[in-house]
Amino acid sequence: MTSDPRISATQNGRHILITGASSGIGAALARYYARPGNHLTLWGRNTERLEKCAQEARRKGAAVTILALDLCDTQAALSAFIAADDARAVDMLILGAGLGDIRPVGALAEKAEDVLAISLVNFTTPVTLASEAAGRMAARKKGWIGLIGSVAAFHDLPVATAYSGSKAGLARFSTALHAAMTPHDVKVTLISPGYVDTAMSQRLEGARPFLVSAEKAARLIANAMEKGRAHLLFPWPFQLVRLLEAIMPRALVHRIVRSAKVVQRPQL
Ligand SMILES: NC(=O)c1ccc[n+]([C@@H]2O[C@H](COP(=O)([O-])OP(=O)(O)OC[C@H]3O[C@@H](n4cnc5c(N)ncnc54)[C@H](OP(=O)(O)O)[C@@H]3O)[C@@H](O)[C@H]2O)c1
């Protein structure tokens, strides 16, 4: 299913590597690109969910390879990417895996070990893989790289300092890489979602304003990547929030964000 049939017609016959394909947005992207002619390389940690996603994609006619890998091991991820690209040139790399965490009520700061994992999964490993892919794709004069960040990148979130900080780093890396790769015909897109209805946001207690389904998110991402847009931020009300925050005094912004009660249920 796509909102633009002209785009879907050109999206066949590609090798598409997706990280975070065992759940949420990554799994929805795998379903989106699952069609005859495409080869999907799907990465995640949970083998059972990865295999389920792979079976669904195979039923729709795609060839699928899966790999269970912890992205906290950046060197292992880089070696796996090089092996995948050597075996079959990767046309599209979608770096969707991400780790969110909220400081528990009563804790003074986020736990150092959680911050380390968030930094590796949300920033260090994706920028390492994107850099390797960019060099290889630039030499081939063709390729698409999508980096899934978050609207959190544009806000100081006191209960998610590592998450907002890692996504801010990813955002700057992505738009800088877009600038570097444009002369080489490699399209680099930063994707900054608001709330998407996946396991990650379902853990949050309370309202999830302007919630978007994973299916709709996948369609928006695929369209933006195809067009080589530097940045997709959705849904649009979060663009207004970003603008508003940028013109408000920082001390006032901090007072508002500190007063917000954000609670996360434990991971199942
Ligand atoms: N949902 C939202 O509201 C929202 C909003 C803004 C941005 N985002 C971003 O969107 C992306 C996708 O998130 P989602 O909503 O689809 O969440 P999700 O359903 O929780 O999926 C997260 C994916 O990341 C993978 N992952 C996490 N830690 C990993 C690790 N150490 N090694 C390898 N893979 C790992 C998970 O693999 P396993 O399940 O196999 O462990 C899973 O496939 C993330 O980058 C997230 O930050 C989401």
GROMACS .gro file of C-alpha atoms and ligand atoms in nm:
model
  316
    1MET     CA    1   0.000   0.000   0.000
    2THR     CA    2   0.136   0.340  -0.094
    3SER     CA    3  -0.008   0.687  -0.131
    4ASP     CA    4   0.176   0.739  -0.461
    5PRO     CA    5   0.161   0.457  -0.719
    6ARG     CA    6   0.426   0.626  -0.939
    7ILE     CA    7   0.671   0.590  -0.653
    8SER     CA    8   0.589   0.226  -0.575
    9ALA     CA    9   0.648   0.132  -0.938
   10THR     CA   10   1.012   0.239  -0.909
   11GLN     CA   11   1.074   0.071  -0.575
   12ASN     CA   12   1.118  -0.285  -0.701
   13GLY     CA   13   1.440  -0.478  -0.750
   14ARG     CA   14   1.620  -0.323  -0.457
   15HIS     CA   15   1.825  -0.452  -0.169
   16ILE     CA   16   1.682  -0.280   0.137
   17LEU     CA   17   1.847  -0.319   0.479
   18ILE     CA   18   1.632  -0.216   0.775
   19THR     CA   19   1.748  -0.206   1.138
   20GLY     CA   20   1.477  -0.233   1.405
   21ALA     CA   21   1.272  -0.452   1.171
   22SER     CA   22   1.147  -0.678   1.452
   23SER     CA   23   0.894  -0.423   1.577
   24GLY     CA   24   0.700  -0.102   1.520
   25ILE     CA   25   0.806   0.135   1.241
   26GLY     CA   26   1.086  -0.090   1.113
   27ALA     CA   27   0.848  -0.387   1.079
   28ALA     CA   28   0.592  -0.164   0.902
   29LEU     CA   29   0.864  -0.052   0.658
   30ALA     CA   30   0.951  -0.418   0.593
   31ARG     CA   31   0.583  -0.484   0.512
   32TYR     CA   32   0.575  -0.174   0.289
   33TYR     CA   33   0.873  -0.283   0.080
   34ALA     CA   34   0.774  -0.652   0.075
   35ARG     CA   35   0.705  -0.721  -0.292
   36PRO     CA   36   0.846  -0.942  -0.570
   37GLY     CA   37   1.190  -0.829  -0.684
   38ASN     CA   38   1.296  -0.670  -0.356
   39HIS     CA   39   1.551  -0.832  -0.126
   40LEU     CA   40   1.499  -0.733   0.237
   41THR     CA   41   1.772  -0.769   0.496
   42LEU     CA   42   1.602  -0.733   0.832
   43TRP     CA   43   1.789  -0.671   1.155
   44GLY     CA   44   1.664  -0.677   1.513
   45ARG     CA   45   1.732  -0.857   1.838
   46ASN     CA   46   1.421  -1.068   1.889
   47THR     CA   47   1.455  -1.364   1.650
   48GLU     CA   48   1.094  -1.478   1.691
   49ARG     CA   49   0.948  -1.139   1.590
   50LEU     CA   50   1.207  -1.098   1.314
   51GLU     CA   51   1.116  -1.439   1.170
   52LYS     CA   52   0.743  -1.353   1.185
   53CYS     CA   53   0.810  -1.031   0.992
   54ALA     CA   54   1.026  -1.222   0.742
   55GLN     CA   55   0.754  -1.484   0.680
   56GLU     CA   56   0.498  -1.212   0.610
   57ALA     CA   57   0.737  -1.041   0.365
   58ARG     CA   58   0.814  -1.371   0.190
   59ARG     CA   59   0.440  -1.439   0.150
   60LYS     CA   60   0.418  -1.105  -0.035
   61GLY     CA   61   0.695  -1.218  -0.273
   62ALA     CA   62   1.010  -1.056  -0.131
   63ALA     CA   63   1.336  -1.242  -0.071
   64VAL     CA   64   1.435  -1.199   0.294
   65THR     CA   65   1.747  -1.242   0.506
   66ILE     CA   66   1.732  -1.185   0.882
   67LEU     CA   67   2.001  -1.115   1.136
   68ALA     CA   68   1.967  -1.099   1.513
   69LEU     CA   69   2.224  -0.850   1.637
   70ASP     CA   70   2.268  -0.618   1.934
   71LEU     CA   71   2.350  -0.271   1.800
   72CYS     CA   72   2.534  -0.190   2.123
   73ASP     CA   73   2.816  -0.383   1.952
   74THR     CA   74   2.902  -0.120   1.690
   75GLN     CA   75   3.197  -0.313   1.547
   76ALA     CA   76   2.986  -0.629   1.496
   77ALA     CA   77   2.716  -0.421   1.327
   78LEU     CA   78   2.972  -0.260   1.096
   79SER     CA   79   3.118  -0.599   1.001
   80ALA     CA   80   2.767  -0.735   0.935
   81PHE     CA   81   2.682  -0.435   0.717
   82ILE     CA   82   3.003  -0.475   0.513
   83ALA     CA   83   2.928  -0.846   0.465
   84ALA     CA   84   2.568  -0.771   0.355
   85ASP     CA   85   2.681  -0.500   0.109
   86ASP     CA   86   2.964  -0.717  -0.029
   87ALA     CA   87   2.718  -1.000  -0.089
   88ARG     CA   88   2.459  -0.777  -0.260
   89ALA     CA   89   2.496  -0.400  -0.293
   90VAL     CA   90   2.259  -0.229  -0.050
   91ASP     CA   91   2.040   0.023  -0.236
   92MET     CA   92   1.852   0.151   0.069
   93LEU     CA   93   1.968   0.157   0.429
   94ILE     CA   94   1.701   0.245   0.682
   95LEU     CA   95   1.836   0.293   1.033
   96GLY     CA   96   1.522   0.250   1.238
   97ALA     CA   97   1.634   0.076   1.557
   98GLY     CA   98   1.607   0.297   1.859
   99LEU     CA   99   1.601   0.280   2.234
  100GLY     CA  100   1.387   0.513   2.444
  101ASP     CA  101   1.405   0.557   2.816
  102ILE     CA  102   1.244   0.784   3.069
  103ARG     CA  103   1.406   0.866   3.404
  104PRO     CA  104   1.207   0.675   3.670
  105VAL     CA  105   0.997   0.882   3.912
  106GLY     CA  106   1.215   0.968   4.213
  107ALA     CA  107   1.551   0.909   4.040
  108LEU     CA  108   1.782   1.210   4.034
  109ALA     CA  109   1.942   1.126   3.699
  110GLU     CA  110   1.926   0.862   3.425
  111LYS     CA  111   2.130   0.548   3.492
  112ALA     CA  112   2.477   0.563   3.335
  113GLU     CA  113   2.451   0.212   3.186
  114ASP     CA  114   2.116   0.299   3.020
  115VAL     CA  115   2.265   0.621   2.884
  116LEU     CA  116   2.554   0.425   2.733
  117ALA     CA  117   2.317   0.181   2.557
  118ILE     CA  118   2.095   0.464   2.430
  119SER     CA  119   2.400   0.650   2.294
  120LEU     CA  120   2.525   0.340   2.112
  121VAL     CA  121   2.190   0.232   1.962
  122ASN     CA  122   2.054   0.579   1.879
  123PHE     CA  123   2.374   0.754   1.769
  124THR     CA  124   2.708   0.572   1.754
  125THR     CA  125   2.603   0.264   1.559
  126PRO     CA  126   2.366   0.436   1.311
  127VAL     CA  127   2.620   0.707   1.223
  128THR     CA  128   2.891   0.442   1.182
  129LEU     CA  129   2.673   0.234   0.948
  130ALA     CA  130   2.549   0.541   0.758
  131SER     CA  131   2.908   0.659   0.701
  132GLU     CA  132   3.017   0.320   0.566
  133ALA     CA  133   2.707   0.302   0.346
  134ALA     CA  134   2.754   0.660   0.223
  135GLY     CA  135   3.109   0.591   0.098
  136ARG     CA  136   3.003   0.271  -0.080
  137MET     CA  137   2.688   0.426  -0.230
  138ALA     CA  138   2.874   0.742  -0.339
  139ALA     CA  139   3.125   0.523  -0.527
  140ARG     CA  140   2.828   0.355  -0.700
  141LYS     CA  141   2.658   0.694  -0.758
  142LYS     CA  142   2.328   0.564  -0.619
  143GLY     CA  143   2.164   0.499  -0.284
  144TRP     CA  144   1.918   0.599  -0.016
  145ILE     CA  145   1.991   0.634   0.354
  146GLY     CA  146   1.713   0.700   0.606
  147LEU     CA  147   1.790   0.781   0.968
  148ILE     CA  148   1.500   0.763   1.210
  149GLY     CA  149   1.542   1.028   1.476
  150SER     CA  150   1.262   1.188   1.674
  151VAL     CA  151   1.094   1.523   1.737
  152ALA     CA  152   1.262   1.481   2.079
  153ALA     CA  153   1.582   1.599   1.903
  154PHE     CA  154   1.447   1.954   1.902
  155HIS     CA  155   1.349   1.979   2.269
  156ASP     CA  156   1.527   1.973   2.605
  157LEU     CA  157   1.353   1.676   2.770
  158PRO     CA  158   1.454   1.663   3.138
  159VAL     CA  159   1.325   1.305   3.183
  160ALA     CA  160   1.492   1.177   2.864
  161THR     CA  161   1.821   1.364   2.839
  162ALA     CA  162   2.008   1.076   2.668
  163TYR     CA  163   1.723   1.009   2.426
  164SER     CA  164   1.676   1.372   2.321
  165GLY     CA  165   2.054   1.428   2.314
  166SER     CA  166   2.127   1.118   2.104
  167LYS     CA  167   1.851   1.206   1.858
  168ALA     CA  168   1.979   1.566   1.836
  169GLY     CA  169   2.324   1.434   1.744
  170LEU     CA  170   2.170   1.200   1.489
  171ALA     CA  171   1.970   1.487   1.339
  172ARG     CA  172   2.275   1.709   1.284
  173PHE     CA  173   2.475   1.415   1.148
  174SER     CA  174   2.196   1.331   0.903
  175THR     CA  175   2.149   1.679   0.758
  176ALA     CA  176   2.529   1.722   0.735
  177LEU     CA  177   2.554   1.388   0.552
  178HIS     CA  178   2.271   1.500   0.322
  179ALA     CA  179   2.481   1.807   0.232
  180ALA     CA  180   2.790   1.590   0.173
  181MET     CA  181   2.614   1.323  -0.036
  182THR     CA  182   2.396   1.535  -0.266
  183PRO     CA  183   2.675   1.579  -0.528
  184HIS     CA  184   2.718   1.198  -0.532
  185ASP     CA  185   2.352   1.111  -0.602
  186VAL     CA  186   2.306   0.951  -0.261
  187LYS     CA  187   1.983   1.060  -0.093
  188VAL     CA  188   1.996   1.105   0.284
  189THR     CA  189   1.677   1.165   0.480
  190LEU     CA  190   1.633   1.249   0.847
  191ILE     CA  191   1.300   1.125   0.978
  192SER     CA  192   1.165   1.293   1.293
  193PRO     CA  193   0.842   1.129   1.406
  194GLY     CA  194   0.609   1.252   1.678
  195TYR     CA  195   0.404   0.980   1.852
  196VAL     CA  196   0.375   0.659   1.649
  197ASP     CA  197   0.158   0.375   1.780
  198THR     CA  198   0.430   0.115   1.852
  199ALA     CA  199   0.563  -0.074   2.154
  200MET     CA  200   0.789   0.222   2.234
  201SER     CA  201   0.513   0.481   2.275
  202GLN     CA  202   0.264   0.227   2.419
  203ARG     CA  203   0.485   0.209   2.728
  204LEU     CA  204   0.414   0.576   2.805
  205GLU     CA  205   0.131   0.654   3.044
  206GLY     CA  206  -0.103   0.934   2.944
  207ALA     CA  207  -0.194   1.106   2.620
  208ARG     CA  208  -0.006   1.059   2.293
  209PRO     CA  209  -0.124   1.364   2.094
  210PHE     CA  210  -0.157   1.344   1.713
  211LEU     CA  211  -0.082   0.969   1.723
  212VAL     CA  212   0.007   0.814   1.384
  213SER     CA  213  -0.012   0.443   1.297
  214ALA     CA  214   0.310   0.255   1.213
  215GLU     CA  215   0.164   0.184   0.867
  216LYS     CA  216   0.108   0.554   0.794
  217ALA     CA  217   0.454   0.638   0.930
  218ALA     CA  218   0.608   0.381   0.692
  219ARG     CA  219   0.429   0.532   0.391
  220LEU     CA  220   0.540   0.884   0.482
  221ILE     CA  221   0.899   0.769   0.535
  222ALA     CA  222   0.913   0.575   0.207
  223ASN     CA  223   0.778   0.872   0.011
  224ALA     CA  224   1.019   1.119   0.171
  225MET     CA  225   1.318   0.890   0.114
  226GLU     CA  226   1.222   0.831  -0.248
  227LYS     CA  227   1.213   1.205  -0.308
  228GLY     CA  228   1.546   1.254  -0.129
  229ARG     CA  229   1.398   1.501   0.119
  230ALA     CA  230   1.659   1.615   0.371
  231HIS     CA  231   1.409   1.611   0.658
  232LEU     CA  232   1.065   1.467   0.725
  233LEU     CA  233   0.904   1.583   1.050
  234PHE     CA  234   0.554   1.447   1.116
  235PRO     CA  235   0.277   1.489   1.208
  236TRP     CA  236   0.275   1.860   1.122
  237PRO     CA  237   0.160   2.002   1.460
  238PHE     CA  238   0.505   1.909   1.593
  239GLN     CA  239   0.657   2.148   1.337
  240LEU     CA  240   0.463   2.427   1.508
  241VAL     CA  241   0.576   2.309   1.852
  242ARG     CA  242   0.937   2.317   1.730
  243LEU     CA  243   0.900   2.672   1.595
  244LEU     CA  244   0.727   2.792   1.910
  245GLU     CA  245   0.997   2.646   2.134
  246ALA     CA  246   1.272   2.809   1.928
  247ILE     CA  247   1.133   3.159   1.988
  248MET     CA  248   1.042   3.119   2.355
  249PRO     CA  249   1.287   3.211   2.635
  250ARG     CA  250   1.479   2.896   2.735
  251ALA     CA  251   1.408   2.942   3.108
  252LEU     CA  252   1.033   2.946   3.038
  253VAL     CA  253   1.061   2.638   2.813
  254HIS     CA  254   1.248   2.456   3.088
  255ARG     CA  255   0.985   2.546   3.346
  256ILE     CA  256   0.715   2.403   3.119
  257VAL     CA  257   0.900   2.080   3.033
  258ARG     CA  258   0.994   2.023   3.398
  259SER     CA  259   0.628   2.042   3.498
  260ALA     CA  260   0.525   1.771   3.246
  261LYS     CA  261   0.465   1.433   3.412
  262VAL     CA  262   0.604   1.159   3.188
  263VAL     CA  263   0.587   0.804   3.319
  264GLN     CA  264   0.697   0.489   3.137
  265ARG     CA  265   0.569   0.139   3.214
  266PRO     CA  266   0.837  -0.130   3.254
  267GLN     CA  267   0.933  -0.324   2.937
  268LEU     CA  268   0.732  -0.648   2.901
  269LIG     N1  269   0.705   0.522   1.852
  269LIG     C1  270   0.723   0.652   1.863
  269LIG     O1  271   0.633   0.725   1.913
  269LIG     C2  272   0.849   0.716   1.812
  269LIG     C3  273   0.856   0.857   1.812
  269LIG     C4  274   0.970   0.917   1.767
  269LIG     C5  275   1.076   0.842   1.720
  269LIG     N2  276   1.067   0.706   1.722
  269LIG     C6  277   1.183   0.631   1.672
  269LIG     O2  278   1.140   0.537   1.576
  269LIG     C7  279   1.231   0.427   1.572
  269LIG     C8  280   1.152   0.297   1.577
  269LIG     O3  281   1.088   0.288   1.704
  269LIG     P1  282   0.948   0.215   1.723
  269LIG     O4  283   0.852   0.315   1.765
  269LIG     O5  284   0.920   0.129   1.607
  269LIG     O6  285   0.984   0.129   1.854
  269LIG     P2  286   0.983  -0.028   1.882
  269LIG     O7  287   0.856  -0.089   1.834
  269LIG     O8  288   1.017  -0.038   2.026
  269LIG     O9  289   1.103  -0.084   1.792
  269LIG     C9  290   1.236  -0.057   1.825
  269LIG    C10  291   1.325  -0.143   1.739
  269LIG    O10  292   1.462  -0.115   1.771
  269LIG    C11  293   1.529  -0.237   1.797
  269LIG     N3  294   1.634  -0.222   1.897
  269LIG    C12  295   1.628  -0.160   2.016
  269LIG     N4  296   1.743  -0.175   2.082
  269LIG    C13  297   1.824  -0.249   2.003
  269LIG    C14  298   1.956  -0.302   2.015
  269LIG     N5  299   2.030  -0.281   2.126
  269LIG     N6  300   2.007  -0.374   1.913
  269LIG    C15  301   1.934  -0.398   1.803
  269LIG     N7  302   1.810  -0.353   1.784
  269LIG    C16  303   1.755  -0.280   1.883
  269LIG    C17  304   1.420  -0.329   1.852
  269LIG    O11  305   1.462  -0.464   1.838
  269LIG     P3  306   1.403  -0.581   1.935
  269LIG    O12  307   1.257  -0.549   1.955
  269LIG    O13  308   1.424  -0.705   1.853
  269LIG    O14  309   1.481  -0.575   2.059
  269LIG    C18  310   1.302  -0.292   1.762
  269LIG    O15  311   1.309  -0.360   1.640
  269LIG    C19  312   1.326   0.446   1.691
  269LIG    O16  313   1.448   0.498   1.645
  269LIG    C20  314   1.254   0.548   1.778
  269LIG    O17  315   1.343   0.623   1.857
  269LIG    C21  316   0.956   0.640   1.767
   0.00000   0.00000   0.00000
